[in-house]
CSV table of C-alpha atoms in Angstrom, one decimal:
chain,number,residue,atom,x,y,z
A,95,MET,CA,-97.9,98.6,-38.7
A,96,ASP,CA,-95.4,99.4,-41.6
A,97,GLU,CA,-93.8,96.8,-43.6
A,98,PRO,CA,-91.0,97.0,-42.5
A,99,LEU,CA,-91.7,96.4,-38.5
A,100,LEU,CA,-93.8,93.4,-39.7
A,101,GLU,CA,-91.1,91.7,-41.5
A,102,THR,CA,-88.8,92.5,-38.2
A,103,LEU,CA,-91.5,90.6,-35.9
A,104,THR,CA,-92.0,88.1,-38.4
A,105,SER,CA,-88.8,87.2,-38.6
A,106,GLU,CA,-88.5,87.8,-34.7
A,107,ILE,CA,-91.4,84.8,-34.0
A,108,VAL,CA,-89.6,82.5,-36.7
A,109,ASN,CA,-86.1,82.5,-35.3
A,110,GLY,CA,-87.8,81.2,-32.1
A,111,ASN,CA,-87.7,84.9,-30.1
A,112,TYR,CA,-91.9,84.7,-29.6
A,113,ALA,CA,-91.6,84.9,-26.4
A,114,SER,CA,-91.5,88.1,-25.5
A,115,PRO,CA,-89.9,90.1,-28.6
A,116,PRO,CA,-88.6,93.4,-28.4
A,117,LEU,CA,-91.2,95.5,-30.7
A,118,LEU,CA,-94.2,93.9,-28.8
A,119,ASN,CA,-94.1,94.8,-25.0
A,120,GLU,CA,-96.6,97.1,-25.5
A,121,ASP,CA,-100.0,95.3,-25.8
A,122,TYR,CA,-102.2,95.7,-29.5
A,123,LEU,CA,-103.7,98.5,-30.0
A,124,PRO,CA,-107.6,97.8,-31.1
A,125,ALA,CA,-107.6,96.5,-34.1
A,126,ARG,CA,-110.8,98.4,-36.6
A,127,SER,CA,-109.8,97.5,-39.8
A,128,VAL,CA,-109.3,94.5,-42.4
A,129,LYS,CA,-105.8,95.3,-42.7
A,130,GLU,CA,-104.7,95.6,-38.8
A,131,LEU,CA,-106.8,92.6,-38.5
A,132,LYS,CA,-104.9,90.9,-41.0
A,133,THR,CA,-101.1,91.6,-39.1
A,134,VAL,CA,-102.9,90.5,-35.8
A,135,PHE,CA,-103.9,87.2,-37.6
A,136,TRP,CA,-100.6,86.6,-39.0
A,137,LEU,CA,-98.7,87.5,-36.3
A,138,GLU,CA,-100.7,85.6,-33.3
A,139,SER,CA,-100.6,82.7,-36.4
A,140,LEU,CA,-96.8,82.7,-36.4
A,141,LYS,CA,-96.4,83.4,-32.5
A,142,LEU,CA,-99.3,79.9,-31.7
A,143,TRP,CA,-98.1,77.2,-34.5
A,144,ARG,CA,-94.3,78.1,-33.9
A,145,ILE,CA,-95.2,76.9,-30.9
A,146,ALA,CA,-98.0,74.2,-31.6
A,147,GLY,CA,-95.6,72.5,-34.1
A,148,PRO,CA,-92.8,71.2,-31.8
A,149,ALA,CA,-95.6,70.4,-29.4
A,150,VAL,CA,-97.5,67.8,-31.6
A,151,ILE,CA,-94.4,66.6,-33.0
A,152,THR,CA,-93.6,66.1,-28.5
A,153,ILE,CA,-97.4,64.2,-28.6
A,154,LEU,CA,-96.8,61.9,-31.4
A,155,CYS,CA,-93.1,61.0,-30.5
A,156,GLN,CA,-94.8,60.0,-26.6
A,157,TYR,CA,-97.9,58.1,-28.6
A,158,GLY,CA,-95.1,56.2,-30.5
A,159,THR,CA,-93.5,55.0,-27.8
A,160,ASN,CA,-96.4,53.0,-26.4
A,161,SER,CA,-97.5,52.0,-30.0
A,162,ALA,CA,-94.0,50.7,-31.0
A,163,THR,CA,-94.1,48.8,-27.2
A,164,SER,CA,-97.7,47.0,-28.5
A,165,ILE,CA,-96.7,46.7,-32.0
A,166,PHE,CA,-93.1,44.6,-30.7
A,167,VAL,CA,-95.0,42.5,-28.0
A,168,GLY,CA,-97.6,42.1,-30.6
A,169,HIS,CA,-95.3,39.5,-32.5
A,170,LEU,CA,-95.1,37.3,-29.1
A,171,GLY,CA,-98.8,36.3,-29.3
A,172,ASP,CA,-102.3,37.8,-28.7
A,173,ILE,CA,-102.2,37.1,-25.4
A,174,GLU,CA,-99.5,39.2,-24.7
A,175,LEU,CA,-100.4,42.1,-26.9
A,176,SER,CA,-104.2,41.9,-25.3
A,177,ALA,CA,-102.1,41.6,-21.8
A,178,ILE,CA,-100.0,44.9,-22.4
A,179,SER,CA,-102.5,46.6,-24.3
A,180,ILE,CA,-104.8,46.4,-21.1
A,181,SER,CA,-101.7,47.3,-18.8
A,182,LEU,CA,-100.7,50.5,-20.8
A,183,GLY,CA,-104.7,51.5,-22.0
A,184,VAL,CA,-106.1,50.9,-18.9
A,185,ILE,CA,-104.0,50.7,-15.4
A,186,SER,CA,-101.1,53.3,-16.6
A,187,SER,CA,-103.6,55.4,-18.9
A,188,PHE,CA,-105.3,56.1,-15.7
A,189,SER,CA,-102.1,57.0,-13.4
A,190,PHE,CA,-101.2,59.2,-16.7
A,191,GLY,CA,-104.0,61.4,-16.9
A,192,PHE,CA,-104.4,61.8,-13.4
A,193,LEU,CA,-100.7,63.3,-13.0
A,194,LEU,CA,-100.8,65.7,-16.2
A,195,GLY,CA,-103.7,66.8,-14.8
A,196,MET,CA,-102.4,67.5,-11.3
A,197,GLY,CA,-98.8,68.7,-13.5
A,198,SER,CA,-101.1,70.7,-15.4
A,199,ALA,CA,-101.3,73.3,-12.0
A,200,LEU,CA,-98.1,74.6,-13.6
A,201,GLU,CA,-99.2,75.5,-16.6
A,202,THR,CA,-101.1,78.8,-15.1
A,203,LEU,CA,-98.2,79.6,-12.3
A,204,CYS,CA,-95.2,79.1,-14.7
A,205,GLY,CA,-96.8,80.8,-17.5
A,206,GLN,CA,-98.3,84.2,-15.8
A,207,ALA,CA,-95.2,84.2,-13.5
A,208,PHE,CA,-92.6,84.0,-16.7
A,209,GLY,CA,-95.0,86.7,-17.9
A,210,ALA,CA,-94.7,88.9,-15.5
A,211,GLY,CA,-90.9,88.6,-15.6
A,212,GLN,CA,-90.7,86.5,-12.2
A,213,VAL,CA,-89.0,83.7,-13.6
A,214,HIS,CA,-87.2,82.5,-10.5
A,215,MET,CA,-90.0,81.2,-9.3
A,216,LEU,CA,-91.3,78.9,-12.2
A,217,GLY,CA,-87.8,76.5,-10.2
A,218,VAL,CA,-90.0,77.1,-6.8
A,219,TYR,CA,-93.1,76.3,-8.5
A,220,MET,CA,-91.7,72.8,-10.2
A,221,GLN,CA,-89.9,71.9,-7.1
A,222,ARG,CA,-93.4,71.8,-5.2
A,223,SER,CA,-95.4,70.0,-8.1
A,224,TRP,CA,-92.1,67.2,-7.9
A,225,ILE,CA,-93.1,66.8,-4.1
A,226,ILE,CA,-96.7,66.5,-4.9
A,227,LEU,CA,-97.0,64.1,-7.8
A,228,PHE,CA,-94.2,61.8,-6.2
A,229,THR,CA,-96.9,61.7,-2.6
A,230,PHE,CA,-99.5,60.5,-5.2
A,231,CYS,CA,-97.4,57.9,-7.3
A,232,LEU,CA,-97.1,56.4,-4.1
A,233,LEU,CA,-100.4,56.7,-3.2
A,234,LEU,CA,-101.3,54.6,-7.1
A,235,THR,CA,-98.6,52.5,-6.8
A,236,PRO,CA,-101.0,49.7,-4.9
A,237,LEU,CA,-103.7,50.0,-8.1
A,238,TYR,CA,-100.6,48.2,-10.0
A,239,VAL,CA,-99.7,46.2,-7.2
A,240,VAL,CA,-103.6,44.9,-7.7
A,241,ALA,CA,-103.9,45.1,-11.0
A,242,GLY,CA,-104.1,41.1,-12.0
A,243,PRO,CA,-107.2,40.7,-9.5
A,244,LEU,CA,-108.6,43.9,-10.0
A,245,LEU,CA,-108.7,43.1,-14.2
A,246,LYS,CA,-110.0,40.2,-12.7
A,247,LEU,CA,-112.9,41.3,-11.1
A,248,LEU,CA,-113.6,43.6,-14.3
A,249,GLY,CA,-114.2,40.6,-16.3
A,250,GLN,CA,-111.3,39.9,-18.0
A,251,ASN,CA,-110.0,36.6,-19.1
A,252,ASP,CA,-107.7,35.1,-16.2
A,253,GLN,CA,-104.4,34.7,-18.6
A,254,ILE,CA,-104.3,38.2,-19.8
A,255,ALA,CA,-105.3,39.1,-16.6
A,256,ASP,CA,-102.4,37.5,-14.5
A,257,LEU,CA,-99.8,38.6,-17.3
A,258,ALA,CA,-101.2,42.5,-17.5
A,259,GLY,CA,-101.0,42.6,-13.7
A,260,GLN,CA,-97.5,41.2,-13.9
A,261,PHE,CA,-96.4,43.9,-16.4
A,262,SER,CA,-98.0,46.8,-14.4
A,263,ILE,CA,-96.2,45.7,-11.3
A,264,GLN,CA,-93.1,46.1,-14.1
A,265,ILE,CA,-93.4,49.2,-15.0
A,266,ILE,CA,-94.0,50.4,-11.2
A,267,PRO,CA,-90.5,52.8,-12.0
A,268,GLN,CA,-91.9,54.5,-15.0
A,269,LEU,CA,-95.0,55.5,-12.5
A,270,PHE,CA,-92.2,57.0,-10.3
A,271,SER,CA,-90.6,58.8,-13.6
A,272,LEU,CA,-93.7,60.5,-14.3
A,273,ALA,CA,-93.7,62.9,-10.8
A,274,LEU,CA,-90.4,64.2,-12.6
A,275,ASN,CA,-91.4,64.2,-16.1
A,276,PHE,CA,-94.2,66.2,-16.1
A,277,PRO,CA,-93.4,69.2,-14.0
A,278,ALA,CA,-90.4,69.4,-15.2
A,279,GLN,CA,-92.1,69.6,-19.1
A,280,LYS,CA,-94.3,72.6,-17.8
A,281,PHE,CA,-91.2,74.4,-17.0
A,282,LEU,CA,-89.6,74.1,-20.4
A,283,GLN,CA,-93.6,74.9,-21.6
A,284,ALA,CA,-93.6,77.7,-20.1
A,285,GLN,CA,-90.4,79.5,-21.4
A,286,SER,CA,-91.8,78.7,-25.0
A,287,LYS,CA,-89.1,75.5,-24.8
A,288,PHE,CA,-91.1,73.1,-27.5
A,289,ASP,CA,-87.8,72.5,-29.7
A,290,VAL,CA,-86.2,71.2,-26.6
A,291,LEU,CA,-89.2,68.9,-25.8
A,292,ALA,CA,-89.4,67.4,-29.0
A,293,TRP,CA,-85.5,67.3,-29.7
A,294,ILE,CA,-85.8,64.9,-26.5
A,295,SER,CA,-89.0,63.4,-27.5
A,296,PHE,CA,-87.6,62.2,-31.0
A,297,VAL,CA,-84.3,60.4,-29.9
A,298,VAL,CA,-85.4,58.3,-27.1
A,299,LEU,CA,-88.6,57.5,-29.3
A,300,ILE,CA,-85.2,56.0,-31.4
A,301,CYS,CA,-83.8,54.8,-28.7
A,302,HIS,CA,-86.6,52.8,-27.5
A,303,VAL,CA,-87.2,51.3,-30.5
A,304,GLY,CA,-83.5,49.9,-30.6
A,305,LEU,CA,-84.3,48.8,-26.5
A,306,LEU,CA,-87.4,47.0,-27.4
A,307,TRP,CA,-85.4,45.2,-29.9
A,308,LEU,CA,-83.0,44.7,-27.9
A,309,PHE,CA,-84.5,43.1,-24.4
A,310,ILE,CA,-87.4,41.4,-26.5
A,311,TYR,CA,-85.8,39.9,-29.2
A,312,GLY,CA,-82.0,40.0,-28.4
A,313,LEU,CA,-82.2,38.8,-25.1
A,314,SER,CA,-85.0,37.1,-25.4
A,315,LEU,CA,-86.9,38.8,-22.0
A,316,GLY,CA,-90.8,38.7,-23.3
A,317,THR,CA,-93.2,41.2,-22.1
A,318,MET,CA,-90.5,42.0,-19.3
A,319,GLY,CA,-87.6,43.6,-21.8
A,320,ALA,CA,-90.6,45.5,-23.0
A,321,ALA,CA,-90.9,46.9,-19.9
A,322,PHE,CA,-87.4,47.0,-18.8
A,323,ALA,CA,-87.5,49.7,-22.1
A,324,LEU,CA,-90.4,51.5,-21.2
A,325,ASP,CA,-88.8,52.2,-17.5
A,326,ILE,CA,-85.5,53.3,-19.0
A,327,THR,CA,-86.6,55.6,-21.7
A,328,ALA,CA,-89.2,57.2,-19.1
A,329,TRP,CA,-86.1,58.1,-17.1
A,330,ALA,CA,-84.6,59.0,-20.0
A,331,THR,CA,-86.0,61.8,-21.2
A,332,CYS,CA,-86.7,62.8,-17.3
A,333,LEU,CA,-83.4,62.9,-16.7
A,334,ALA,CA,-82.7,64.7,-19.8
A,335,GLN,CA,-85.0,67.4,-19.2
A,336,ILE,CA,-83.9,67.9,-16.0
A,337,VAL,CA,-79.8,68.2,-17.3
A,338,TYR,CA,-81.0,71.0,-19.7
A,339,ILE,CA,-82.7,72.6,-16.8
A,340,MET,CA,-80.5,72.9,-14.4
A,341,VAL,CA,-77.4,73.4,-17.0
A,342,TRP,CA,-79.1,75.8,-19.6
A,343,CYS,CA,-82.1,77.6,-17.6
A,344,ASN,CA,-80.3,79.4,-15.3
A,345,GLU,CA,-82.4,82.2,-15.0
A,346,GLY,CA,-85.7,79.7,-13.9
A,347,TRP,CA,-83.5,76.7,-11.7
A,348,THR,CA,-81.4,79.0,-8.9
A,349,GLY,CA,-81.1,75.8,-7.5
A,350,PHE,CA,-83.1,74.0,-4.6
A,351,SER,CA,-84.9,76.1,-2.5
A,352,LEU,CA,-86.8,75.7,1.0
A,353,MET,CA,-89.6,77.4,-0.9
A,354,ALA,CA,-90.8,74.0,-2.0
A,355,PHE,CA,-92.6,73.5,1.1
A,356,LYS,CA,-94.0,76.8,1.3
A,357,ASP,CA,-98.5,76.5,0.5
A,358,ILE,CA,-98.0,73.2,-0.1
A,359,TRP,CA,-101.7,72.9,0.6
A,360,ALA,CA,-102.7,75.2,-1.6
A,361,PHE,CA,-100.7,74.1,-4.5
A,362,VAL,CA,-102.2,70.9,-4.1
A,363,LYS,CA,-105.9,71.9,-4.3
A,364,LEU,CA,-104.7,74.0,-7.7
A,365,SER,CA,-103.3,70.6,-8.7
A,366,PHE,CA,-106.5,68.5,-8.0
A,367,ALA,CA,-108.9,70.6,-9.2
A,368,SER,CA,-106.3,70.5,-13.0
A,369,ALA,CA,-106.6,67.2,-12.8
A,370,LEU,CA,-110.1,66.5,-12.3
A,371,MET,CA,-110.8,68.7,-14.9
A,372,LEU,CA,-108.9,66.5,-17.3
A,373,CYS,CA,-109.8,62.9,-16.1
A,374,LEU,CA,-113.4,64.2,-16.0
A,375,GLU,CA,-112.6,64.6,-19.6
A,376,ILE,CA,-110.7,61.7,-20.8
A,377,TRP,CA,-113.1,59.4,-18.2
A,378,TYR,CA,-115.8,60.5,-20.5
A,379,MET,CA,-114.7,59.0,-23.4
A,380,MET,CA,-114.0,55.8,-21.7
A,381,SER,CA,-117.0,55.4,-20.0
A,382,ILE,CA,-118.4,55.0,-23.4
A,383,TYR,CA,-116.9,51.4,-24.1
A,384,LEU,CA,-118.7,50.6,-20.8
A,385,ILE,CA,-121.6,51.4,-21.8
A,386,THR,CA,-121.8,50.1,-25.5
A,387,GLY,CA,-120.4,46.7,-24.1
A,388,SER,CA,-123.8,46.2,-22.6
A,389,LEU,CA,-125.7,46.9,-26.0
A,390,GLU,CA,-127.2,44.4,-28.1
A,391,ASN,CA,-124.7,43.1,-31.2
A,392,ALA,CA,-122.1,44.9,-28.7
A,393,VAL,CA,-119.2,42.5,-31.0
A,394,ILE,CA,-120.2,45.4,-33.8
A,395,ALA,CA,-120.7,48.2,-31.6
A,396,VAL,CA,-117.3,48.0,-30.1
A,397,GLY,CA,-115.9,47.1,-32.8
A,398,SER,CA,-117.2,49.9,-35.2
A,399,LEU,CA,-116.7,52.3,-32.3
A,400,SER,CA,-113.3,51.4,-31.8
A,401,ILE,CA,-112.6,52.2,-35.1
A,402,CYS,CA,-113.8,55.6,-35.2
A,403,LEU,CA,-112.5,56.9,-31.6
A,404,ASN,CA,-109.0,55.6,-32.6
A,405,LEU,CA,-109.1,58.2,-35.4
A,406,ASN,CA,-110.5,60.9,-33.6
A,407,GLY,CA,-107.7,60.0,-31.1
A,408,TRP,CA,-105.1,61.0,-33.9
A,409,GLU,CA,-107.1,65.1,-34.6
A,410,GLY,CA,-106.8,64.8,-30.8
A,411,ILE,CA,-103.1,64.8,-31.5
A,412,LEU,CA,-103.1,67.6,-33.2
A,413,PHE,CA,-105.4,69.7,-31.0
A,414,VAL,CA,-103.5,68.5,-27.6
A,415,GLY,CA,-100.6,70.4,-29.0
A,416,VAL,CA,-102.4,73.4,-29.7
A,417,ASN,CA,-104.5,73.1,-25.7
A,418,ALA,CA,-100.5,73.3,-24.8
A,419,ALA,CA,-99.7,76.4,-27.1
A,420,ILE,CA,-102.6,78.7,-26.3
A,421,SER,CA,-102.1,78.0,-22.8
A,422,VAL,CA,-98.9,79.2,-22.9
A,423,ARG,CA,-99.6,82.2,-24.9
A,424,VAL,CA,-103.2,83.2,-22.2
A,425,SER,CA,-100.8,82.6,-19.6
A,426,ASN,CA,-97.9,84.8,-20.8
A,427,GLU,CA,-99.6,87.5,-21.8
A,428,LEU,CA,-101.7,87.7,-18.7
A,429,GLY,CA,-98.5,87.5,-16.7
A,430,ARG,CA,-97.1,90.8,-19.2
A,431,LYS,CA,-100.3,92.3,-18.0
A,432,ARG,CA,-101.5,92.4,-22.4
A,433,PRO,CA,-105.5,91.7,-22.0
A,434,ARG,CA,-105.7,92.6,-25.8
A,435,ALA,CA,-103.2,90.3,-26.7
A,436,ALA,CA,-104.5,87.2,-24.6
A,437,LYS,CA,-108.0,87.7,-26.3
A,438,TYR,CA,-106.5,88.3,-29.4
A,439,SER,CA,-104.4,84.9,-29.4
A,440,VAL,CA,-107.8,83.0,-27.9
A,441,TYR,CA,-110.1,84.7,-31.2
A,442,VAL,CA,-107.6,83.6,-33.2
A,443,THR,CA,-106.8,80.5,-32.2
A,444,ILE,CA,-110.7,79.3,-32.0
A,445,PHE,CA,-111.3,80.7,-35.6
A,446,GLN,CA,-108.0,78.3,-37.0
A,447,ALA,CA,-109.2,75.3,-34.4
A,448,ILE,CA,-113.1,75.3,-36.6
A,449,LEU,CA,-111.5,75.7,-40.0
A,450,ILE,CA,-109.5,72.5,-39.0
A,451,GLY,CA,-112.4,71.1,-37.5
A,452,ILE,CA,-114.8,71.8,-40.7
A,453,PHE,CA,-111.9,70.1,-42.7
A,454,PHE,CA,-111.8,67.1,-41.0
A,455,MET,CA,-115.4,67.0,-41.1
A,456,MET,CA,-115.8,67.1,-44.5
A,457,VAL,CA,-112.6,64.3,-45.2
A,458,VAL,CA,-114.6,61.8,-42.6
A,459,LEU,CA,-117.9,62.5,-44.3
A,460,VAL,CA,-116.5,62.1,-48.1
A,461,ALA,CA,-114.2,59.4,-47.2
A,462,ARG,CA,-117.2,57.9,-44.1
A,463,GLU,CA,-117.4,54.6,-46.7
A,464,TYR,CA,-113.8,54.1,-46.9
A,465,LEU,CA,-112.7,54.2,-43.3
A,466,ALA,CA,-113.4,50.9,-42.0
A,467,LEU,CA,-110.7,49.4,-44.8
A,468,ILE,CA,-107.6,51.0,-42.3
A,469,PHE,CA,-108.6,48.4,-39.5
A,470,THR,CA,-111.0,45.7,-41.1
A,471,ASN,CA,-112.4,44.1,-44.1
A,472,ASP,CA,-115.5,43.1,-42.5
A,473,ALA,CA,-118.9,44.1,-44.1
A,474,ALA,CA,-121.0,44.7,-40.9
A,475,LEU,CA,-118.2,46.6,-39.2
A,476,ARG,CA,-117.5,48.6,-42.4
A,477,LYS,CA,-121.1,48.9,-42.6
A,478,SER,CA,-121.5,50.6,-38.8
A,479,VAL,CA,-118.5,52.5,-39.6
A,480,SER,CA,-120.0,54.1,-42.3
A,481,HIS,CA,-123.2,55.2,-40.4
A,482,LEU,CA,-121.3,56.3,-37.4
A,483,ALA,CA,-118.9,59.1,-39.6
A,484,TYR,CA,-121.9,61.2,-38.8
A,485,LEU,CA,-121.4,61.8,-35.4
A,486,LEU,CA,-117.6,61.0,-35.9
A,487,GLY,CA,-117.0,64.4,-37.8
A,488,VAL,CA,-119.3,66.1,-35.3
A,489,THR,CA,-117.3,65.2,-32.6
A,490,MET,CA,-114.4,66.4,-34.4
A,491,LEU,CA,-115.2,69.3,-34.9
A,492,LEU,CA,-116.8,70.2,-31.8
A,493,ASN,CA,-113.4,68.4,-30.2
A,494,SER,CA,-111.5,71.2,-31.9
A,495,VAL,CA,-112.8,74.2,-30.3
A,496,GLN,CA,-113.1,71.4,-26.8
A,497,GLN,CA,-109.6,71.5,-27.0
A,498,VAL,CA,-108.7,74.8,-27.2
A,499,ILE,CA,-111.3,76.6,-24.9
A,500,SER,CA,-110.0,73.9,-22.3
A,501,GLY,CA,-106.0,75.2,-23.5
A,502,VAL,CA,-107.4,78.7,-22.4
A,503,ALA,CA,-108.8,77.5,-18.8
A,504,ILE,CA,-105.5,75.9,-18.0
A,505,GLY,CA,-103.6,79.6,-19.2
A,506,GLY,CA,-106.4,81.9,-17.6
A,507,GLY,CA,-106.4,79.8,-13.9
A,508,TRP,CA,-110.4,78.3,-14.2
A,509,GLN,CA,-109.6,75.1,-13.9
A,510,SER,CA,-112.3,74.5,-10.9
A,511,THR,CA,-114.7,76.5,-13.1
A,512,VAL,CA,-114.1,73.9,-16.2
A,513,ALA,CA,-114.3,71.3,-13.7
A,514,TYR,CA,-118.0,71.9,-11.8
A,515,VAL,CA,-119.0,72.8,-15.9
A,516,ASN,CA,-117.2,69.1,-17.1
A,517,LEU,CA,-119.3,67.2,-14.2
A,518,GLY,CA,-122.3,68.9,-15.4
A,519,SER,CA,-122.5,68.3,-18.9
A,520,TYR,CA,-121.2,65.2,-19.2
A,521,TYR,CA,-121.6,63.1,-15.9
A,522,ILE,CA,-125.0,64.3,-15.5
A,523,PHE,CA,-126.8,65.8,-18.3
A,524,GLY,CA,-124.7,63.5,-21.4
A,525,ILE,CA,-124.0,59.9,-20.0
A,526,PRO,CA,-128.0,59.7,-19.1
A,527,LEU,CA,-129.0,60.7,-22.5
A,528,GLY,CA,-126.7,58.5,-24.2
A,529,TYR,CA,-128.0,55.7,-22.4
A,530,VAL,CA,-131.4,56.3,-22.6
A,531,LEU,CA,-131.4,57.1,-26.5
A,532,GLY,CA,-129.1,53.9,-26.2
A,533,HIS,CA,-130.8,50.9,-24.6
A,534,PHE,CA,-134.8,53.1,-24.0
A,535,ALA,CA,-135.0,54.7,-27.3
A,536,GLY,CA,-133.3,51.9,-29.6
A,537,PHE,CA,-131.3,53.4,-31.2
A,538,GLY,CA,-127.8,51.5,-30.4
A,539,VAL,CA,-124.6,52.7,-31.0
A,540,MET,CA,-125.5,56.0,-32.9
A,541,GLY,CA,-128.3,57.1,-29.9
A,542,LEU,CA,-125.3,56.7,-27.3
A,543,TRP,CA,-122.6,58.6,-28.9
A,544,GLY,CA,-125.1,60.8,-30.2
A,545,GLY,CA,-126.2,62.0,-26.6
A,546,MET,CA,-122.5,61.8,-25.5
A,547,ILE,CA,-121.9,64.4,-28.2
A,548,ILE,CA,-124.9,66.6,-27.0
A,549,GLY,CA,-123.2,66.7,-24.0
A,550,ILE,CA,-120.0,67.6,-25.1
A,551,ALA,CA,-121.6,70.6,-27.6
A,552,LEU,CA,-123.6,71.9,-24.0
A,553,GLN,CA,-119.7,72.6,-22.0
A,554,THR,CA,-118.8,73.2,-25.1
A,555,LEU,CA,-121.6,76.0,-25.2
A,556,ILE,CA,-121.1,76.9,-21.5
A,557,LEU,CA,-117.4,77.5,-22.0
A,558,SER,CA,-117.7,79.6,-24.9
A,559,ILE,CA,-120.2,82.3,-23.5
A,560,ILE,CA,-118.1,82.2,-20.5
A,561,LEU,CA,-115.1,82.9,-22.6
A,562,TYR,CA,-116.9,85.6,-24.7
A,563,ARG,CA,-117.9,87.3,-21.6
A,564,THR,CA,-115.0,87.0,-19.7
A,565,ASN,CA,-113.3,90.9,-18.8
A,566,TRP,CA,-109.4,90.4,-20.2
A,567,THR,CA,-108.1,93.3,-17.9
A,568,LYS,CA,-109.8,91.5,-14.7
A,569,GLU,CA,-107.9,88.0,-15.6
A,570,VAL,CA,-104.5,90.2,-15.7
A,571,GLU,CA,-105.6,91.2,-12.5
A,572,GLN,CA,-106.0,88.5,-11.1
A,573,SER,CA,-102.8,87.1,-12.6
A,574,THR,CA,-101.3,90.0,-11.7
A,575,GLU,CA,-102.4,88.9,-7.7
A,576,ARG,CA,-101.6,85.5,-8.3
A,577,VAL,CA,-98.4,85.6,-9.1
A,578,ARG,CA,-97.7,88.2,-6.6
A,579,VAL,CA,-99.3,85.5,-3.9
A,580,TRP,CA,-97.6,82.5,-5.2
A,581,GLY,CA,-94.2,84.0,-6.1
A,582,GLY,CA,-93.9,85.1,-2.0
A,583,GLN,CA,-93.1,88.7,-2.0
A,584,ASP,CA,-93.2,90.3,0.5
A,585,THR,CA,-94.2,93.9,1.5
A,586,ASN,CA,-91.3,95.5,-0.6
A,587,ASN,CA,-92.3,93.6,-3.4
A,588,LYS,CA,-89.0,91.3,-3.2
A,589,ALA,CA,-89.5,88.0,-3.8
A,590,THR,CA,-87.5,85.5,-1.3
A,591,ASN,CA,-85.9,82.3,-2.2
A,592,ASP,CA,-83.9,80.7,0.6
A,593,PRO,CA,-81.6,78.2,-1.3
A,594,ILE,CA,-81.0,75.2,0.7
């Protein structure tokens, strides 16, 4: 590729025309020379980070909403902080993860439909997902209502459980906002409109901080004020996305359609497979807290593990953005019938993810003696964290690759396959092995976490083999068939979209 053409493509991608640059309507030619490989690597890197950058900002702002709530509530007292942290970390996180997984089915369908030029179907898919997620919100509501008694049953302090239960009931409106929020978010992501999501999330975060101050301190509403602030900002995010879609996304949004009620059950099955895939990953890391709590010297074990997983979570935010970016890249390229572009985007992203993972692992290993100082001055905890740092480094490396492969799976529509792999690697192999090493072999938290890391390594290995053996031309054929079936096309290949 000559220099003027490369400069033109680079300019288009940087300016936001990376979704379908006019000069890249054809698939890549095979890259057989070092120069050709460098060109592909450069272009794919630009496309990836042009999407991943705003996605990371969006996730950081969303993460900051809960963090700001905990910070403001923490100044009310220890009981308030513990209660709200448990409500957000257990009750709300469970629903958040499940509904996010359900909404992830749209990443496959919307991304491939957009790539295939069936842009008008994105609005139909979004409406279909609204119906399904709203129904599941109704099913999840009793969990919020009985949160207090449930937390007591799980062994929480009565005072903390009662306040957490009250707070959970007060944030039920936030739960229902997710039914509209996640599908709208996937609708915009499929079209690579990450800049819009980033700006909305940033503005809402600033407003959320102002509302927290007003309700908690200005009006002295305490934890109830924090709940009001969460409800308002959740619906503000949701409504801002929907207004943008209905006003500025005229191709993807063509009005409410009766087609939203078509093939609901098939859509539920795909959505549930997506939710199962994501939740099996989230619950796997949550389960380590429960098992660690039964070890000897549980206070030190849980404390040091919490510090390590908190640090791991910050790296995770970066790779959740990469996960969303590669999902969009793969689904769009498959929809455009460009198998080599899809394959190259995956290989470039995995290569960069490994480099980033190695970098974070080295930082953790070099700074292992000082990591705990961010959180505590306790000598025993610092020593324990220093020992666990080796496992933390390996976890960061594995997670960097695992998140990319997970994004590829969503983009390609492999959710059911990954769910089965997760079930076997994590729950049939990883957790039992960790339990044996931690309890019976006497390795404590090192053995427990080490066994579960081996489960992650097994999952990553299996998915890497599946990825290596993937026939991308066949994936394009399956994508084309999926768009045809889900797109409601008749025998003349014309989509039907009857408005209400």
